[in-house]
Tab-separated table of C-alpha atoms and ligand atoms in Angstrom:
chain	number	residue	atom	x	y	z
A	6	UNK	CA	10.165	-4.636	1.860
A	7	UNK	CA	12.725	-4.240	4.608
A	8	UNK	CA	15.194	-7.030	3.802
A	9	UNK	CA	16.103	-7.792	7.384
A	10	UNK	CA	12.518	-8.315	8.485
A	11	UNK	CA	11.289	-10.467	5.625
A	12	UNK	CA	14.418	-11.955	4.103
A	13	UNK	CA	14.436	-13.633	0.740
A	14	UNK	CA	12.095	-16.503	1.672
A	15	UNK	CA	9.128	-14.349	2.493
A	16	UNK	CA	5.910	-16.379	2.451
A	17	UNK	CA	3.274	-14.667	0.324
A	18	UNK	CA	-0.301	-14.544	1.570
A	19	UNK	CA	-2.640	-16.985	-0.154
A	20	UNK	CA	-4.843	-15.203	-2.660
A	21	UNK	CA	-8.047	-15.695	-0.682
A	22	UNK	CA	-6.638	-13.483	2.087
A	23	UNK	CA	-6.264	-10.599	-0.337
A	24	UNK	CA	-9.024	-8.331	-1.569
A	25	UNK	CA	-9.871	-9.322	-5.125
A	26	UNK	CA	-10.064	-6.703	-7.880
A	27	UNK	CA	-13.865	-7.017	-7.719
A	28	UNK	CA	-13.846	-6.366	-3.972
A	29	UNK	CA	-11.482	-3.396	-4.277
A	30	UNK	CA	-13.753	-1.939	-6.954
A	31	UNK	CA	-16.854	-2.565	-4.840
A	32	UNK	CA	-15.215	-0.698	-1.948
A	33	UNK	CA	-14.007	2.079	-4.239
A	34	UNK	CA	-17.637	2.689	-5.225
A	35	UNK	CA	-18.575	2.990	-1.570
A	36	UNK	CA	-15.703	5.432	-0.973
A	37	UNK	CA	-16.664	7.469	-4.045
A	38	UNK	CA	-20.210	7.617	-2.701
A	39	UNK	CA	-18.811	9.079	0.526
A	40	UNK	CA	-17.054	11.866	-1.373
A	41	UNK	CA	-13.633	10.371	-2.108
A	42	UNK	CA	-12.278	12.022	-5.258
A	43	UNK	CA	-8.886	10.418	-5.685
A	44	UNK	CA	-7.558	6.880	-5.394
A	45	UNK	CA	-3.858	6.104	-5.352
A	46	UNK	CA	-2.576	2.585	-5.920
A	47	UNK	CA	0.610	2.240	-3.918
A	48	UNK	CA	2.306	-0.323	-1.713
A	49	UNK	CA	4.584	-2.249	-1.440
A	50	UNK	CA	4.972	-2.194	-5.161
A	51	UNK	CA	1.634	-2.021	-6.977
A	52	UNK	CA	3.021	-3.208	-10.305
A	53	UNK	CA	3.980	-6.539	-8.730
A	54	UNK	CA	0.289	-7.363	-8.497
A	55	UNK	CA	-0.518	-9.485	-11.540
A	56	UNK	CA	-2.559	-7.603	-14.156
A	57	UNK	CA	-2.574	-4.338	-12.177
A	58	UNK	CA	-3.887	-2.584	-15.305
A	59	UNK	CA	-7.086	-4.666	-15.091
A	60	UNK	CA	-7.783	-3.206	-11.654
A	61	UNK	CA	-7.205	0.269	-13.092
A	62	UNK	CA	-9.706	-0.445	-15.870
A	63	UNK	CA	-12.309	-1.551	-13.322
A	64	UNK	CA	-11.757	1.509	-11.126
A	65	UNK	CA	-11.864	3.776	-14.173
A	66	UNK	CA	-15.519	2.860	-14.641
A	67	UNK	CA	-16.418	4.683	-11.425
A	68	UNK	CA	-17.389	8.230	-12.393
A	69	UNK	CA	-15.581	11.214	-10.923
A	70	UNK	CA	-12.495	9.470	-9.514
A	71	UNK	CA	-8.951	10.600	-10.210
A	72	UNK	CA	-6.767	7.482	-10.481
A	73	UNK	CA	-3.096	7.661	-9.590
A	74	UNK	CA	-0.278	5.215	-8.943
A	75	UNK	CA	3.004	5.383	-7.017
A	76	UNK	CA	5.697	3.007	-8.229
A	77	UNK	CA	9.414	2.317	-8.021
A	78	UNK	CA	9.165	2.028	-11.842
A	79	UNK	CA	11.169	-1.209	-12.045
A	80	UNK	CA	8.345	-2.809	-14.026
A	81	UNK	CA	6.910	0.350	-15.523
A	82	UNK	CA	8.484	0.235	-18.969
A	83	UNK	CA	6.528	-2.974	-19.665
A	84	UNK	CA	3.245	-1.736	-18.212
A	85	UNK	CA	3.007	2.004	-18.898
A	86	UNK	CA	0.970	1.714	-22.095
A	87	UNK	CA	-1.485	-0.819	-20.632
A	88	UNK	CA	-1.973	1.424	-17.587
A	89	UNK	CA	-2.634	4.440	-19.786
A	90	UNK	CA	-5.062	2.502	-21.971
A	91	UNK	CA	-6.838	1.248	-18.843
A	92	UNK	CA	-7.553	4.826	-17.761
A	93	UNK	CA	-4.846	5.679	-15.206
A	94	UNK	CA	-4.574	9.471	-14.926
A	95	UNK	CA	-1.258	10.156	-13.197
A	96	UNK	CA	1.930	8.414	-12.083
A	97	UNK	CA	4.352	9.187	-9.243
A	98	UNK	CA	7.785	7.581	-9.478
A	99	UNK	CA	10.219	7.093	-6.614
A	100	UNK	CA	13.793	7.954	-7.498
A	101	UNK	CA	16.212	8.883	-4.734
A	102	UNK	CA	19.433	9.364	-6.692
A	103	UNK	CA	20.955	9.481	-10.155
A	104	UNK	CA	24.079	7.761	-8.852
A	105	UNK	CA	23.781	3.988	-9.289
A	106	UNK	CA	25.402	3.101	-5.968
A	107	UNK	CA	23.447	5.620	-3.914
A	108	UNK	CA	20.246	4.697	-5.741
A	109	UNK	CA	20.646	1.039	-4.759
A	110	UNK	CA	21.626	1.943	-1.227
A	111	UNK	CA	18.583	4.182	-0.702
A	112	UNK	CA	16.046	1.795	-2.225
A	113	UNK	CA	17.827	-1.414	-1.148
A	114	UNK	CA	17.056	-3.020	-4.489
A	115	UNK	CA	18.909	-5.067	-7.034
A	116	UNK	CA	17.417	-3.474	-10.104
A	117	UNK	CA	19.334	-0.894	-12.069
A	118	UNK	CA	18.790	2.856	-12.116
A	119	UNK	CA	18.549	2.512	-15.902
A	120	UNK	CA	15.309	0.555	-15.501
A	121	UNK	CA	13.700	3.459	-13.618
A	122	UNK	CA	14.858	5.932	-16.255
A	123	UNK	CA	13.434	3.638	-18.947
A	124	UNK	CA	10.204	3.464	-16.964
A	125	UNK	CA	10.010	7.268	-17.021
A	126	UNK	CA	10.596	7.293	-20.777
A	127	UNK	CA	7.935	4.631	-21.312
A	128	UNK	CA	5.443	6.627	-19.241
A	129	UNK	CA	6.167	9.719	-21.337
A	130	UNK	CA	5.793	7.712	-24.553
A	131	UNK	CA	2.479	6.305	-23.321
A	132	UNK	CA	1.172	9.855	-22.901
A	133	UNK	CA	1.550	10.499	-19.173
A	134	UNK	CA	2.487	14.129	-18.656
A	135	UNK	CA	3.740	15.965	-15.580
A	136	UNK	CA	4.967	12.894	-13.731
A	137	UNK	CA	5.779	13.388	-10.073
A	138	UNK	CA	9.257	12.197	-9.155
A	139	UNK	CA	9.676	11.552	-5.426
A	140	UNK	CA	13.136	11.847	-3.884
A	141	UNK	CA	13.378	10.988	-0.189
A	142	UNK	CA	16.342	12.944	1.159
A	143	UNK	CA	18.534	11.324	3.802
A	144	UNK	CA	21.311	13.490	5.173
A	145	UNK	CA	24.750	12.051	4.506
A	146	UNK	CA	23.399	9.416	2.102
A	147	UNK	CA	21.852	11.124	-0.938
A	148	UNK	CA	21.621	14.817	-0.049
A	149	UNK	CA	24.657	15.620	-2.186
A	150	UNK	CA	22.543	14.532	-5.185
A	151	UNK	CA	19.805	17.143	-4.710
A	152	UNK	CA	21.212	19.475	-7.347
A	153	UNK	CA	21.890	16.604	-9.789
A	154	UNK	CA	18.241	15.650	-9.542
A	155	UNK	CA	17.090	19.260	-9.889
A	156	UNK	CA	19.284	19.724	-12.951
A	157	UNK	CA	18.099	16.470	-14.521
A	158	UNK	CA	14.378	17.241	-14.186
A	159	UNK	CA	14.468	20.968	-15.004
A	160	UNK	CA	12.768	21.542	-18.360
A	161	UNK	CA	11.366	17.964	-18.327
A	162	UNK	CA	7.776	18.996	-17.601
A	163	UNK	CA	7.842	16.658	-14.568
A	164	UNK	CA	7.604	17.781	-10.943
A	165	UNK	CA	10.486	16.725	-8.729
A	166	UNK	CA	9.378	16.477	-5.104
A	167	UNK	CA	11.808	16.284	-2.218
A	168	UNK	CA	10.476	14.351	0.780
A	169	UNK	CA	11.798	14.710	4.300
A	170	UNK	CA	12.959	11.321	5.551
A	171	UNK	CA	10.231	10.030	7.883
A	172	UNK	CA	10.099	7.637	10.830
A	173	UNK	CA	7.624	5.265	9.202
A	174	UNK	CA	7.720	1.645	10.362
A	175	UNK	CA	10.401	0.370	12.709
A	176	UNK	CA	13.078	-1.272	10.564
A	177	UNK	CA	14.720	1.881	9.201
A	178	UNK	CA	15.967	2.899	12.687
A	179	UNK	CA	15.195	6.515	11.860
A	180	UNK	CA	17.117	9.305	13.544
A	181	UNK	CA	16.219	12.985	13.463
A	182	UNK	CA	19.764	13.957	12.503
A	183	UNK	CA	19.301	12.058	9.211
A	184	UNK	CA	16.476	14.406	8.222
A	185	UNK	CA	17.352	17.283	5.928
A	186	UNK	CA	14.620	19.872	6.394
A	187	UNK	CA	12.520	21.097	3.492
A	188	UNK	CA	13.751	24.588	4.289
A	189	UNK	CA	17.360	23.495	3.846
A	190	UNK	CA	16.536	21.580	0.664
A	191	UNK	CA	14.846	24.636	-0.852
A	192	UNK	CA	17.777	26.857	0.184
A	193	UNK	CA	20.239	24.544	-1.569
A	194	UNK	CA	18.226	24.446	-4.797
A	195	UNK	CA	17.506	28.179	-4.661
A	196	UNK	CA	21.215	29.009	-4.337
A	197	UNK	CA	21.860	27.334	-7.697
A	198	UNK	CA	18.516	27.809	-9.447
A	199	UNK	CA	16.492	30.717	-7.961
A	200	UNK	CA	12.974	29.756	-6.904
A	201	UNK	CA	9.679	31.426	-6.099
A	202	UNK	CA	6.819	29.984	-4.106
A	203	UNK	CA	3.536	28.867	-5.748
A	204	UNK	CA	0.063	28.579	-4.237
A	205	UNK	CA	-1.330	25.150	-3.330
A	206	UNK	CA	-3.605	23.497	-5.895
A	207	UNK	CA	-6.122	22.639	-3.171
A	208	UNK	CA	-6.387	22.802	0.637
A	209	UNK	CA	-4.541	19.898	2.250
A	210	UNK	CA	-2.076	19.375	-0.622
A	211	UNK	CA	0.885	17.656	1.015
A	212	UNK	CA	3.629	19.163	-1.149
A	213	UNK	CA	4.544	22.821	-0.919
A	214	UNK	CA	5.068	24.076	-4.466
A	215	UNK	CA	7.886	26.181	-5.889
A	216	UNK	CA	8.887	27.151	-9.414
A	217	UNK	CA	12.152	28.058	-11.038
A	218	UNK	CA	12.246	31.798	-11.732
A	219	UNK	CA	13.754	31.117	-15.160
A	220	UNK	CA	10.688	29.125	-16.221
A	221	UNK	CA	12.363	25.688	-16.098
A	222	UNK	CA	9.416	24.136	-14.269
A	223	UNK	CA	8.081	23.278	-10.837
A	224	UNK	CA	9.369	21.425	-7.780
A	225	UNK	CA	7.777	20.488	-4.461
A	226	UNK	CA	8.801	19.684	-0.909
A	227	UNK	CA	6.967	17.409	1.506
A	228	UNK	CA	7.909	18.594	4.973
A	229	UNK	CA	6.214	15.810	6.885
A	230	UNK	CA	8.696	16.011	9.755
A	231	UNK	CA	9.494	19.702	10.206
A	232	UNK	CA	6.128	21.201	9.137
A	233	UNK	CA	3.568	18.549	9.982
A	234	UNK	CA	0.170	18.586	8.311
A	235	UNK	CA	-1.912	16.069	10.297
A	236	UNK	CA	-4.611	18.698	10.830
A	237	UNK	CA	-5.300	18.903	7.086
A	238	UNK	CA	-4.735	15.229	6.218
A	239	UNK	CA	-7.571	13.714	4.183
A	240	UNK	CA	-6.023	10.300	3.517
A	241	UNK	CA	-7.443	6.930	4.333
A	242	UNK	CA	-5.446	3.794	3.496
A	243	UNK	CA	-6.787	0.364	2.553
A	244	UNK	CA	-4.384	-2.591	2.837
A	245	UNK	CA	-4.400	-5.664	0.560
A	246	UNK	CA	-6.107	-7.656	3.309
A	247	UNK	CA	-8.893	-5.120	3.598
A	248	UNK	CA	-7.816	-3.200	6.667
A	249	UNK	CA	-8.443	0.516	6.913
A	250	UNK	CA	-5.792	2.801	8.362
A	251	UNK	CA	-6.508	6.407	9.225
A	252	UNK	CA	-2.819	7.334	9.616
A	253	UNK	CA	0.447	6.440	7.872
A	254	UNK	CA	1.934	5.890	11.326
A	255	UNK	CA	-0.870	3.661	12.590
A	256	UNK	CA	-0.146	0.670	14.774
A	257	UNK	CA	-3.406	-1.084	13.899
A	258	UNK	CA	-6.145	-1.028	11.270
A	259	UNK	CA	-9.914	-1.558	11.093
A	260	UNK	CA	-11.131	-4.809	9.560
A	261	UNK	CA	-13.207	-3.896	6.518
A	262	UNK	CA	-12.678	-7.254	4.791
A	263	UNK	CA	-14.772	-9.178	7.333
A	264	UNK	CA	-17.618	-6.664	7.029
A	265	UNK	CA	-17.493	-6.913	3.269
A	266	UNK	CA	-17.336	-10.705	3.069
A	267	UNK	CA	-19.315	-11.650	6.151
A	268	UNK	CA	-18.126	-14.352	8.515
A	269	UNK	CA	-19.381	-17.716	9.871
A	270	UNK	CA	-22.320	-17.882	7.484
A	271	UNK	CA	-23.331	-14.282	8.190
A	272	UNK	CA	-23.802	-12.237	5.037
A	273	UNK	CA	-21.507	-9.312	4.338
A	274	UNK	CA	-22.688	-5.737	4.848
A	275	UNK	CA	-24.639	-3.889	2.159
A	276	UNK	CA	-22.934	-0.888	0.480
A	277	UNK	CA	-25.055	1.392	2.703
A	278	UNK	CA	-23.943	-0.415	5.875
A	279	UNK	CA	-20.318	-0.327	4.760
A	280	UNK	CA	-20.598	3.397	4.032
A	281	UNK	CA	-22.060	4.098	7.465
A	282	UNK	CA	-19.302	2.102	9.189
A	283	UNK	CA	-16.501	3.770	7.175
A	284	UNK	CA	-18.002	7.199	7.853
A	285	UNK	CA	-18.065	6.497	11.590
A	286	UNK	CA	-14.390	5.451	11.575
A	287	UNK	CA	-13.497	8.584	9.651
A	288	UNK	CA	-15.478	10.819	11.989
A	289	UNK	CA	-13.975	9.224	15.108
A	290	UNK	CA	-10.336	9.272	14.024
A	291	UNK	CA	-7.937	11.159	16.243
A	292	UNK	CA	-4.496	10.182	14.865
A	293	UNK	CA	-1.956	12.951	14.537
A	294	UNK	CA	1.273	11.058	14.956
A	295	UNK	CA	3.589	13.574	13.270
A	296	UNK	CA	2.292	16.464	15.343
A	297	UNK	CA	2.724	14.412	18.517
A	298	UNK	CA	6.251	13.408	17.476
A	299	UNK	CA	7.128	17.080	16.960
A	300	UNK	CA	5.885	17.770	20.460
A	301	UNK	CA	8.004	14.904	21.825
A	302	UNK	CA	4.861	12.885	22.573
A	303	UNK	CA	5.042	10.093	19.967
A	304	UNK	CA	3.029	7.130	21.256
A	305	UNK	CA	4.660	3.758	21.983
A	306	UNK	CA	3.908	0.701	19.821
A	307	UNK	CA	5.279	-0.876	16.648
A	308	UNK	CA	4.296	1.175	13.633
A	309	UNK	CA	3.294	-0.667	10.470
A	310	UNK	CA	6.042	-0.833	7.825
A	311	UNK	CA	5.752	1.514	4.842
A	312	UNK	CA	5.979	-1.517	2.531
A	313	UNK	CA	2.686	-2.722	4.010
A	314	UNK	CA	0.712	0.442	4.618
A	315	UNK	CA	1.773	2.298	1.456
A	316	UNK	CA	3.450	5.674	1.072
B	18	LIG	C1	6.598	3.290	0.172
B	18	LIG	S1	6.636	3.759	-1.528
B	18	LIG	C2	5.420	2.667	-2.158
B	18	LIG	C3	5.204	2.654	-3.633
B	18	LIG	C4	6.307	2.116	-4.514
B	18	LIG	N1	6.828	0.843	-4.143
B	18	LIG	C5	7.429	3.123	-4.661
B	18	LIG	O1	8.572	2.774	-4.413
B	18	LIG	O2	7.129	4.234	-5.066
B	18	LIG	C6	5.855	5.303	-1.572
B	18	LIG	C7	6.703	6.496	-1.323
B	18	LIG	O3	7.159	6.544	0.012
B	18	LIG	C8	8.471	7.058	0.019
B	18	LIG	N2	9.165	6.652	1.257
B	18	LIG	C9	9.595	5.424	1.603
B	18	LIG	N3	10.203	5.452	2.812
B	18	LIG	C10	10.141	6.731	3.246
B	18	LIG	C11	10.588	7.412	4.430
B	18	LIG	N4	11.202	6.765	5.412
B	18	LIG	N5	10.355	8.736	4.533
B	18	LIG	C12	9.717	9.393	3.542
B	18	LIG	N6	9.259	8.822	2.414
B	18	LIG	C13	9.472	7.507	2.257
B	18	LIG	C14	9.060	6.440	-1.215
B	18	LIG	O4	10.181	7.104	-1.658
B	18	LIG	C15	7.925	6.563	-2.184
B	18	LIG	O5	7.963	7.756	-2.907
């Protein structure tokens, strides 16, 4: 969470305002019925939710879903095995630097880099293979660590992904000159470790894939600022309070919780009614914030913080 906005005395929402595991699972079934193939638990920090592995186990009962999780890994070493046993398929870990000071500066956290590295080891030991390691690159802050990160994860079997620093939320006071373009990132890595481009796994994959010519593995770049991909985006986000967001840069969501639970004595919607409503929101969406920003047409309005809407 952005420290300055929430401070240390942040009031947590009472539990009844949050979707329960049963409700999340109920909704996941509706989404799966509409053709959703992959669910990612993100945040905020998903492993802060008590018994997160129990939610994974419930979701794992829905046939045909790929289950993934994005985490800062601070709590992963204690939970990796339970998550694996519960049926989680893949893990993405955020790690912006291998230098302790820069790591803490980028993530604005008090936990140690060592804990993330232990989290990675625990995930490996639990049987997770080909982890994705996300490094957000901010010019002048951690860009001098790009090659350190590349070197560290070569030959590891994991996929290091460099992410262009984005203007999500409002508190990071983003500036375009802090963005290091994917093109520049690839050029820097390629100069040290020659690369060749790989095909996408599927249409709409957000990361562009590259591999080391010497066979040391794969990397990716997510060029969400300089090569926007709104036109192929297939993501829908569900917040802890049951709001649906059709764009990472949304300023408001659609209230699914009330439809699910009902209000003022009115019964909640049936799965069929929920599916029809979700489908209509999906069909009517028109967000394409990143493309508009590139064209100098970014709309006004406070964007939701990344810590709320989920990366
Ligand atoms: C917001 S985090 C949420 C999940 C979890 N707490 C974590 O740290 O991985 C999801 C991803 O968004 C990335 N991210 C955060 N702020 C970003 C920004 N301004 N631009 C690009 N990516 C960002 C993070 O590095 C992380 O990989």
